[in-house]
Amino acid sequence: MSSTARPSEHSPTELYQAHHSWLQEWLRRRLGCRHDAADLAHDTFVRVLAGRHTDTIREPRAFLTTLAQRTLFSFWRRRELERAYLDSLSAMPQTSAPSEESRAQVIDALMHIDRALQRLPPKARQAFLYSQLDELSYSEIAARIGTSVMTVRRYMKQAITLCVTVRLSA
């Protein structure tokens, strides 16, 4: 068994010291920004500390890469939501634009809802989006996704409950 295949016997501090620079450079190449890379490397190590004991990690770089990719996905998703929100704000008259604090709260709420919706089965997520964004009736949604109105109601209940639960636990 190679030395990289054995579980690490390093503390979280040793893991950080051994791999932080490598991870930050890996992220910088993907992002093109050293500041964002530094933030995401930090966020990745926070996930390491929150999620598992470092003595059970067999392949530290592979493990860190997987966590960093998840962190990177969340980062890009947040940027996409922020951009969509800011685009919608730019269409509003300047006098009705929300404050910076309100903007931050809305973006935070959108991120919570997005995380909740990612937990739903695809048809439940689609039903919720048809209802909330396209303002379709339950019968129209049922026809579009090929299910019954009763199932659409269950999907909606599931989606709303999940959105509220995720928001309250944050």
Coordinates of N, CA, C and O in Angstrom, one line a residue:
M1 N 0.9 -1.2 0.0 CA 0.0 0.0 0.0 C 0.9 1.2 0.0 O 1.8 1.3 0.8
S2 N 0.6 2.2 -0.9 CA 1.5 3.4 -1.0 C 1.2 4.3 0.2 O 0.1 4.2 0.9
S3 N 2.0 5.2 0.4 CA 1.9 6.1 1.6 C 0.6 7.0 1.4 O 0.1 7.5 2.4
T4 N 0.2 7.3 0.1 CA -1.0 8.1 -0.1 C -2.3 7.3 0.1 O -3.3 7.9 0.2
A5 N -2.2 6.0 0.1 CA -3.4 5.2 0.2 C -3.7 4.9 1.7 O -4.8 4.4 2.0
R6 N -2.8 5.1 2.6 CA -3.1 4.9 4.0 C -3.8 6.1 4.6 O -3.6 7.3 4.1
P7 N -4.6 5.9 5.6 CA -5.3 7.0 6.2 C -4.2 8.0 6.8 O -3.2 7.6 7.2
S8 N -4.6 9.3 6.7 CA -3.7 10.3 7.2 C -3.6 10.3 8.7 O -4.6 10.0 9.4
E9 N -2.4 10.5 9.2 CA -2.3 10.5 10.7 C -2.0 12.0 11.1 O -1.4 12.2 12.1
H10 N -2.5 12.9 10.3 CA -2.2 14.3 10.5 C -3.4 15.0 11.2 O -4.5 14.6 11.0
S11 N -3.1 16.0 12.0 CA -4.1 16.8 12.6 C -4.7 17.7 11.5 O -4.1 17.9 10.4
P12 N -5.8 18.4 11.8 CA -6.3 19.4 10.9 C -5.3 20.5 10.5 O -5.2 20.9 9.4
T13 N -4.5 20.9 11.5 CA -3.5 21.9 11.3 C -2.5 21.4 10.3 O -2.1 22.1 9.4
E14 N -2.0 20.2 10.5 CA -1.0 19.6 9.6 C -1.6 19.4 8.2 O -0.9 19.7 7.2
L15 N -2.8 19.0 8.1 CA -3.5 18.9 6.8 C -3.5 20.2 6.1 O -3.2 20.4 4.9
Y16 N -3.9 21.3 6.8 CA -4.0 22.6 6.3 C -2.6 23.1 5.8 O -2.5 23.6 4.7
Q17 N -1.6 22.9 6.6 CA -0.3 23.4 6.3 C 0.3 22.6 5.1 O 1.0 23.2 4.2
A18 N 0.0 21.3 5.0 CA 0.5 20.5 3.9 C -0.2 20.8 2.5 O 0.4 20.6 1.5
H19 N -1.5 21.2 2.6 CA -2.2 21.2 1.3 C -2.9 22.6 1.0 O -3.5 22.7 -0.1
H20 N -2.9 23.5 1.9 CA -3.6 24.8 1.6 C -3.0 25.5 0.4 O -3.8 25.9 -0.5
S21 N -1.7 25.6 0.3 CA -1.1 26.3 -0.9 C -1.5 25.7 -2.2 O -1.9 26.3 -3.2
W22 N -1.4 24.3 -2.2 CA -1.8 23.6 -3.4 C -3.2 23.8 -3.8 O -3.5 24.0 -4.9
L23 N -4.1 23.7 -2.8 CA -5.5 23.9 -3.0 C -5.8 25.3 -3.5 O -6.6 25.5 -4.5
Q24 N -5.2 26.3 -2.9 CA -5.5 27.6 -3.3 C -5.0 27.9 -4.8 O -5.7 28.5 -5.5
E25 N -3.9 27.3 -5.2 CA -3.4 27.4 -6.5 C -4.4 26.7 -7.5 O -4.7 27.2 -8.6
W26 N -4.9 25.5 -7.1 CA -5.8 24.7 -7.9 C -7.1 25.6 -8.1 O -7.6 25.6 -9.3
L27 N -7.6 26.2 -7.1 CA -8.8 27.1 -7.2 C -8.4 28.3 -8.1 O -9.3 28.8 -8.9
R28 N -7.3 28.9 -7.9 CA -6.9 30.1 -8.7 C -6.9 29.8 -10.2 O -7.4 30.6 -11.0
R29 N -6.4 28.7 -10.5 CA -6.4 28.3 -12.0 C -7.8 28.2 -12.5 O -8.1 28.5 -13.7
R30 N -8.8 27.8 -11.7 CA -10.2 27.7 -12.2 C -10.9 29.0 -12.1 O -11.8 29.2 -13.0
L31 N -10.6 29.8 -11.2 CA -11.3 31.1 -11.0 C -10.6 32.3 -11.7 O -11.3 33.2 -12.1
G32 N -9.3 32.2 -11.9 CA -8.6 33.4 -12.4 C -8.5 34.5 -11.5 O -8.1 35.6 -11.9
C33 N -8.8 34.3 -10.2 CA -8.7 35.4 -9.2 C -8.1 34.8 -7.9 O -8.7 33.9 -7.3
R34 N -7.0 35.3 -7.5 CA -6.4 34.8 -6.3 C -7.2 35.1 -5.0 O -7.1 34.4 -4.1
H35 N -7.9 36.2 -5.0 CA -8.7 36.6 -3.8 C -9.8 35.6 -3.6 O -10.1 35.1 -2.5
D36 N -10.6 35.3 -4.7 CA -11.7 34.4 -4.6 C -11.1 33.0 -4.3 O -11.7 32.3 -3.5
A37 N -10.0 32.6 -4.9 CA -9.4 31.3 -4.6 C -9.0 31.2 -3.1 O -9.2 30.2 -2.5
A38 N -8.5 32.3 -2.5 CA -8.1 32.3 -1.1 C -9.4 32.1 -0.3 O -9.4 31.3 0.7
D39 N -10.4 32.8 -0.6 CA -11.7 32.6 0.1 C -12.3 31.2 0.0 O -12.7 30.6 1.0
L40 N -12.2 30.7 -1.2 CA -12.8 29.3 -1.4 C -11.9 28.2 -0.7 O -12.4 27.2 -0.3
A41 N -10.6 28.4 -0.7 CA -9.7 27.5 -0.1 C -10.1 27.5 1.4 O -10.2 26.4 2.1
H42 N -10.2 28.7 2.0 CA -10.6 28.8 3.4 C -12.0 28.1 3.6 O -12.1 27.3 4.6
D43 N -12.9 28.3 2.8 CA -14.3 27.7 2.9 C -14.2 26.2 2.8 O -14.9 25.5 3.5
T44 N -13.3 25.7 2.0 CA -13.1 24.2 1.8 C -12.6 23.6 3.1 O -13.1 22.6 3.6
F45 N -11.6 24.3 3.7 CA -11.1 23.8 5.0 C -12.1 23.9 6.1 O -12.1 23.0 7.0
V46 N -12.9 24.9 6.1 CA -14.0 25.0 7.1 C -14.9 23.8 6.9 O -15.3 23.1 7.9
R47 N -15.2 23.4 5.7 CA -16.0 22.2 5.5 C -15.3 20.9 6.0 O -16.0 20.0 6.5
V48 N -14.0 20.8 5.8 CA -13.2 19.7 6.3 C -13.4 19.6 7.8 O -13.7 18.5 8.4
L49 N -13.2 20.7 8.5 CA -13.3 20.7 10.0 C -14.7 20.4 10.5 O -14.9 19.8 11.5
A50 N -15.7 20.9 9.7 CA -17.1 20.7 10.1 C -17.6 19.3 9.8 O -18.6 18.8 10.4
G51 N -17.0 18.6 8.8 CA -17.6 17.4 8.3 C -17.0 16.1 8.8 O -17.7 15.1 8.9
R52 N -15.7 16.0 9.0 CA -15.2 14.7 9.4 C -13.9 14.8 10.0 O -13.2 15.8 10.0
H53 N -13.4 13.7 10.6 CA -12.1 13.7 11.3 C -11.1 13.5 10.2 O -11.2 12.7 9.3
T54 N -10.0 14.3 10.3 CA -9.0 14.2 9.3 C -8.1 13.0 9.4 O -7.5 12.6 8.4
D55 N -8.2 12.2 10.4 CA -7.4 11.0 10.5 C -8.0 9.9 9.6 O -7.4 8.8 9.4
T56 N -9.2 10.0 9.1 CA -9.8 9.0 8.2 C -9.7 9.3 6.7 O -10.1 8.6 5.9
I57 N -9.0 10.4 6.4 CA -8.9 10.8 5.0 C -7.7 10.0 4.4 O -6.6 10.1 4.9
R58 N -8.1 9.2 3.4 CA -7.1 8.4 2.7 C -6.3 9.1 1.7 O -5.1 8.9 1.5
E59 N -6.9 9.9 0.9 CA -6.3 10.7 -0.2 C -6.6 12.1 0.0 O -7.6 12.6 -0.5
P60 N -5.7 12.8 0.7 CA -6.1 14.2 1.1 C -6.3 15.1 -0.1 O -7.3 15.9 -0.1
R61 N -5.6 15.1 -1.2 CA -5.8 16.0 -2.3 C -7.1 15.6 -3.1 O -7.8 16.5 -3.5
A62 N -7.3 14.4 -3.2 CA -8.6 14.0 -3.9 C -9.8 14.4 -3.0 O -10.8 14.9 -3.6
F63 N -9.7 14.2 -1.8 CA -10.7 14.6 -0.9 C -10.9 16.1 -0.9 O -12.1 16.6 -1.0
L64 N -9.8 16.9 -0.8 CA -9.9 18.3 -0.9 C -10.5 18.8 -2.2 O -11.2 19.8 -2.3
T65 N -10.1 18.2 -3.3 CA -10.6 18.5 -4.6 C -12.1 18.4 -4.7 O -12.8 19.3 -5.2
T66 N -12.6 17.3 -4.2 CA -14.0 17.0 -4.2 C -14.8 18.1 -3.4 O -15.8 18.7 -3.9
L67 N -14.3 18.4 -2.2 CA -14.9 19.5 -1.4 C -14.8 20.8 -2.0 O -15.7 21.6 -2.0
A68 N -13.6 21.1 -2.6 CA -13.4 22.4 -3.3 C -14.4 22.5 -4.5 O -14.9 23.6 -4.8
Q69 N -14.6 21.4 -5.2 CA -15.5 21.5 -6.4 C -16.9 21.8 -5.9 O -17.6 22.6 -6.5
R70 N -17.3 21.3 -4.8 CA -18.7 21.6 -4.2 C -18.7 23.0 -3.8 O -19.7 23.7 -4.0
T71 N -17.6 23.5 -3.2 CA -17.6 24.9 -2.7 C -17.6 25.8 -4.0 O -18.3 26.8 -4.0
L72 N -16.9 25.4 -5.0 CA -16.9 26.2 -6.2 C -18.2 26.3 -6.9 O -18.7 27.3 -7.4
F73 N -18.9 25.1 -6.9 CA -20.3 25.1 -7.5 C -21.2 26.1 -6.7 O -21.9 26.8 -7.3
S74 N -21.1 26.1 -5.4 CA -21.9 27.0 -4.6 C -21.6 28.4 -4.9 O -22.5 29.3 -5.0
F75 N -20.3 28.7 -5.0 CA -19.8 30.0 -5.4 C -20.4 30.5 -6.7 O -20.9 31.6 -6.8
W76 N -20.3 29.7 -7.7 CA -20.8 30.0 -9.0 C -22.3 30.2 -9.0 O -22.9 31.1 -9.7
R77 N -23.0 29.3 -8.3 CA -24.5 29.4 -8.2 C -24.9 30.7 -7.5 O -25.8 31.4 -8.0
R78 N -24.2 31.1 -6.5 CA -24.5 32.3 -5.8 C -24.2 33.5 -6.7 O -25.0 34.4 -6.8
R79 N -23.1 33.5 -7.5 CA -22.9 34.6 -8.4 C -24.0 34.7 -9.5 O -24.4 35.7 -9.9
E80 N -24.4 33.5 -10.0 CA -25.5 33.5 -11.0 C -26.8 34.1 -10.4 O -27.4 34.9 -11.1
L81 N -27.1 33.7 -9.2 CA -28.3 34.3 -8.5 C -28.2 35.8 -8.3 O -29.1 36.6 -8.5
E82 N -27.0 36.2 -7.8 CA -26.7 37.6 -7.6 C -26.9 38.4 -9.0 O -27.5 39.5 -9.0
R83 N -26.3 37.9 -10.0 CA -26.4 38.5 -11.3 C -27.8 38.6 -11.8 O -28.2 39.7 -12.3
A84 N -28.6 37.6 -11.7 CA -30.0 37.6 -12.1 C -30.8 38.6 -11.3 O -31.6 39.4 -11.8
Y85 N -30.5 38.7 -10.0 CA -31.2 39.6 -9.1 C -30.8 41.1 -9.5 O -31.7 42.0 -9.6
L86 N -29.5 41.3 -9.7 CA -29.1 42.7 -10.0 C -29.6 43.1 -11.4 O -29.9 44.3 -11.6
D87 N -29.7 42.1 -12.3 CA -30.3 42.5 -13.6 C -31.7 42.9 -13.5 O -32.1 43.9 -14.1
S88 N -32.5 42.2 -12.6 CA -33.8 42.6 -12.4 C -33.9 44.0 -11.7 O -34.8 44.8 -12.0
L89 N -33.0 44.3 -10.8 CA -33.0 45.6 -10.2 C -32.6 46.7 -11.1 O -33.2 47.8 -11.0
S90 N -31.8 46.4 -12.1 CA -31.4 47.5 -13.0 C -32.6 47.9 -13.9 O -32.6 49.0 -14.4
A91 N -33.6 47.1 -14.0 CA -34.8 47.5 -14.8 C -35.8 48.3 -14.0 O -36.7 48.9 -14.5
M92 N -35.5 48.4 -12.6 CA -36.4 49.2 -11.8 C -36.0 50.7 -11.8 O -34.8 51.0 -12.0
P93 N -36.9 51.6 -11.5 CA -36.6 53.0 -11.4 C -35.6 53.1 -10.2 O -35.8 52.4 -9.2
Q94 N -34.7 54.0 -10.3 CA -33.7 54.3 -9.2 C -34.4 54.6 -7.9 O -33.9 54.1 -6.8
T95 N -35.5 55.3 -7.9 CA -36.1 55.6 -6.6 C -36.7 54.4 -5.9 O -36.9 54.5 -4.7
S96 N -37.0 53.3 -6.6 CA -37.6 52.2 -5.9 C -36.6 51.1 -5.6 O -36.9 50.0 -5.2
A97 N -35.3 51.3 -5.9 CA -34.3 50.3 -5.7 C -34.0 50.1 -4.2 O -34.1 51.0 -3.4
P98 N -33.9 48.8 -3.8 CA -33.7 48.5 -2.4 C -32.3 48.9 -1.9 O -31.4 49.1 -2.7
S99 N -32.1 49.0 -0.6 CA -30.9 49.4 0.0 C -29.9 48.2 -0.1 O -30.3 47.1 -0.5
E100 N -28.6 48.5 0.1 CA -27.6 47.4 0.0 C -27.9 46.3 1.0 O -27.7 45.1 0.7
E101 N -28.4 46.7 2.2 CA -28.8 45.7 3.2 C -29.9 44.8 2.7 O -29.9 43.6 2.9
S102 N -30.9 45.4 2.1 CA -32.0 44.7 1.6 C -31.6 43.7 0.5 O -32.0 42.6 0.4
R103 N -30.7 44.2 -0.4 CA -30.2 43.4 -1.5 C -29.5 42.2 -0.9 O -29.7 41.1 -1.4
A104 N -28.6 42.4 0.1 CA -27.9 41.2 0.7 C -28.9 40.2 1.3 O -28.7 39.0 1.2
Q105 N -30.0 40.7 2.0 CA -31.0 39.8 2.6 C -31.7 39.0 1.5 O -32.0 37.9 1.7
V106 N -32.0 39.7 0.4 CA -32.7 39.0 -0.7 C -31.8 37.9 -1.3 O -32.3 36.8 -1.6
I107 N -30.6 38.3 -1.6 CA -29.7 37.3 -2.1 C -29.5 36.1 -1.2 O -29.4 35.0 -1.6
D108 N -29.4 36.4 0.1 CA -29.2 35.3 1.1 C -30.5 34.4 1.1 O -30.4 33.2 1.1
A109 N -31.7 35.0 1.0 CA -32.9 34.2 0.9 C -33.0 33.4 -0.3 O -33.4 32.2 -0.3
L110 N -32.5 34.0 -1.5 CA -32.5 33.3 -2.7 C -31.6 32.1 -2.7 O -31.9 31.0 -3.2
M111 N -30.4 32.2 -2.0 CA -29.5 31.1 -1.8 C -30.1 30.0 -1.0 O -30.0 28.8 -1.3
H112 N -30.8 30.3 0.1 CA -31.5 29.3 0.9 C -32.6 28.6 0.1 O -32.7 27.3 0.2
I113 N -33.3 29.3 -0.7 CA -34.4 28.7 -1.5 C -33.8 27.8 -2.6 O -34.2 26.7 -2.8
D114 N -32.7 28.3 -3.2 CA -32.0 27.5 -4.2 C -31.5 26.2 -3.6 O -31.6 25.1 -4.2
R115 N -30.9 26.2 -2.4 CA -30.4 25.0 -1.8 C -31.5 24.1 -1.5 O -31.4 22.9 -1.6
A116 N -32.7 24.6 -1.0 CA -33.8 23.8 -0.7 C -34.3 23.1 -2.0 O -34.6 21.9 -2.0
L117 N -34.4 23.9 -3.1 CA -35.0 23.3 -4.3 C -34.1 22.2 -4.9 O -34.6 21.3 -5.6
Q118 N -32.8 22.3 -4.7 CA -31.9 21.3 -5.2 C -32.1 20.0 -4.5 O -31.7 18.9 -5.0
R119 N -32.7 20.0 -3.3 CA -33.0 18.7 -2.6 C -34.3 18.0 -3.1 O -34.5 16.9 -2.8
L120 N -35.1 18.7 -3.9 CA -36.3 18.2 -4.4 C -36.1 17.3 -5.6 O -35.2 17.5 -6.4
P121 N -37.0 16.3 -5.8 CA -36.9 15.5 -7.0 C -37.2 16.5 -8.2 O -37.9 17.5 -8.0
P122 N -36.7 16.2 -9.4 CA -36.8 17.1 -10.5 C -38.3 17.5 -10.8 O -38.5 18.7 -11.1
K123 N -39.3 16.6 -10.8 CA -40.6 17.0 -11.1 C -41.2 17.9 -10.0 O -41.9 18.9 -10.3
A124 N -40.9 17.7 -8.8 CA -41.3 18.6 -7.7 C -40.7 20.0 -7.9 O -41.4 21.0 -7.7
R125 N -39.5 20.0 -8.2 CA -38.8 21.3 -8.4 C -39.4 22.0 -9.6 O -39.7 23.2 -9.5
Q126 N -39.7 21.3 -10.7 CA -40.3 21.9 -11.9 C -41.7 22.4 -11.6 O -42.0 23.5 -12.0
A127 N -42.4 21.7 -10.8 CA -43.8 22.1 -10.5 C -43.8 23.4 -9.7 O -44.5 24.3 -9.9
F128 N -42.9 23.5 -8.7 CA -42.7 24.7 -7.9 C -42.3 25.9 -8.7 O -42.9 27.0 -8.6
L129 N -41.4 25.7 -9.6 CA -40.9 26.8 -10.5 C -42.0 27.2 -11.4 O -42.2 28.4 -11.7
Y130 N -42.8 26.3 -12.0 CA -43.9 26.7 -12.9 C -44.9 27.5 -12.1 O -45.5 28.5 -12.6
S131 N -45.2 27.1 -10.9 CA -46.2 27.8 -10.1 C -45.7 29.2 -9.7 O -46.4 30.2 -9.8
Q132 N -44.5 29.3 -9.2 CA -44.0 30.5 -8.6 C -43.5 31.5 -9.7 O -43.6 32.7 -9.5
L133 N -42.8 31.0 -10.7 CA -42.3 31.9 -11.7 C -43.2 32.1 -12.9 O -43.3 33.2 -13.4
D134 N -43.8 31.1 -13.4 CA -44.7 31.2 -14.6 C -46.1 31.4 -14.2 O -47.0 31.6 -15.1
E135 N -46.5 31.3 -12.9 CA -47.8 31.5 -12.4 C -48.8 30.6 -13.1 O -50.0 31.0 -13.3
L136 N -48.4 29.3 -13.3 CA -49.4 28.4 -13.9 C -50.3 27.8 -12.8 O -49.9 27.7 -11.7
S137 N -51.4 27.4 -13.2 CA -52.4 26.7 -12.3 C -51.9 25.3 -12.1 O -51.1 24.8 -12.9
Y138 N -52.4 24.6 -11.1 CA -52.0 23.3 -10.8 C -52.4 22.3 -11.9 O -51.6 21.4 -12.3
S139 N -53.5 22.6 -12.6 CA -53.9 21.7 -13.7 C -53.0 22.0 -14.9 O -52.6 21.0 -15.6
E140 N -52.6 23.2 -15.1 CA -51.6 23.5 -16.2 C -50.2 22.8 -15.9 O -49.6 22.2 -16.8
I141 N -49.8 22.9 -14.7 CA -48.6 22.2 -14.3 C -48.7 20.7 -14.5 O -47.7 20.1 -15.0
A142 N -49.8 20.1 -14.0 CA -50.0 18.7 -14.1 C -49.9 18.3 -15.6 O -49.2 17.3 -15.9
A143 N -50.5 19.0 -16.5 CA -50.4 18.7 -17.9 C -49.0 18.8 -18.5 O -48.5 18.0 -19.2
R144 N -48.2 19.8 -18.0 CA -46.9 20.0 -18.5 C -45.9 18.9 -18.0 O -45.0 18.6 -18.8
I145 N -46.1 18.5 -16.8 CA -45.1 17.5 -16.3 C -45.6 16.1 -16.3 O -44.9 15.2 -15.9
G146 N -46.8 16.0 -16.8 CA -47.4 14.6 -17.0 C -47.7 13.9 -15.7 O -47.4 12.7 -15.5
T147 N -48.5 14.6 -14.8 CA -48.9 14.0 -13.6 C -50.3 14.5 -13.2 O -50.8 15.3 -13.9
S148 N -50.8 14.1 -12.1 CA -52.1 14.5 -11.7 C -52.1 15.8 -10.9 O -51.0 16.2 -10.4
V149 N -53.2 16.5 -10.8 CA -53.3 17.7 -10.0 C -53.0 17.4 -8.5 O -52.3 18.2 -7.9
M150 N -53.4 16.2 -8.0 CA -53.2 15.9 -6.6 C -51.7 15.7 -6.4 O -51.1 16.1 -5.4
T151 N -51.0 15.1 -7.4 CA -49.5 15.0 -7.2 C -48.8 16.4 -7.3 O -47.9 16.6 -6.5
V152 N -49.3 17.3 -8.1 CA -48.8 18.6 -8.1 C -49.0 19.3 -6.7 O -48.1 19.9 -6.2
R153 N -50.1 19.1 -6.1 CA -50.4 19.6 -4.8 C -49.4 19.1 -3.8 O -48.8 19.8 -2.9
R154 N -49.1 17.8 -3.9 CA -48.1 17.2 -3.0 C -46.7 17.7 -3.2 O -46.0 18.1 -2.3
Y155 N -46.4 17.9 -4.5 CA -45.1 18.5 -4.8 C -45.0 19.9 -4.3 O -43.9 20.3 -3.7
M156 N -46.0 20.7 -4.4 CA -46.0 22.1 -3.9 C -45.9 22.1 -2.4 O -45.1 22.9 -1.8
K157 N -46.6 21.2 -1.7 CA -46.5 21.2 -0.2 C -45.1 20.8 0.1 O -44.5 21.4 1.1
Q158 N -44.5 19.8 -0.5 CA -43.1 19.4 -0.3 C -42.1 20.5 -0.5 O -41.3 20.8 0.3
A159 N -42.3 21.3 -1.6 CA -41.4 22.3 -1.9 C -41.5 23.5 -0.9 O -40.5 24.0 -0.4
I160 N -42.7 23.9 -0.6 CA -42.9 25.0 0.3 C -42.4 24.6 1.7 O -41.7 25.4 2.4
T161 N -42.7 23.4 2.2 CA -42.3 23.0 3.5 C -40.7 23.0 3.5 O -40.1 23.5 4.5
L162 N -40.1 22.5 2.5 CA -38.6 22.4 2.5 C -38.0 23.9 2.4 O -37.1 24.1 3.2
C163 N -38.6 24.8 1.7 CA -38.1 26.1 1.6 C -38.2 26.8 3.0 O -37.3 27.5 3.5
V164 N -39.3 26.6 3.7 CA -39.5 27.2 5.0 C -38.6 26.6 6.0 O -37.9 27.2 6.8
T165 N -38.4 25.2 6.0 CA -37.6 24.5 6.9 C -36.1 24.9 6.7 O -35.4 25.2 7.7
V166 N -35.7 25.0 5.5 CA -34.3 25.4 5.2 C -34.1 26.9 5.7 O -33.1 27.2 6.3
R167 N -35.0 27.7 5.5 CA -34.9 29.1 5.9 C -34.9 29.3 7.4 O -34.1 30.1 7.9
L168 N -35.7 28.5 8.1 CA -35.7 28.6 9.5 C -34.5 28.0 10.2 O -34.1 28.5 11.2
S169 N -33.9 27.0 9.6 CA -32.7 26.4 10.2 C -31.4 27.2 9.9 O -30.4 26.8 10.4
A170 N -31.5 28.2 9.0 CA -30.3 28.9 8.7 C -29.9 29.9 9.8 O -30.6 30.3 10.6

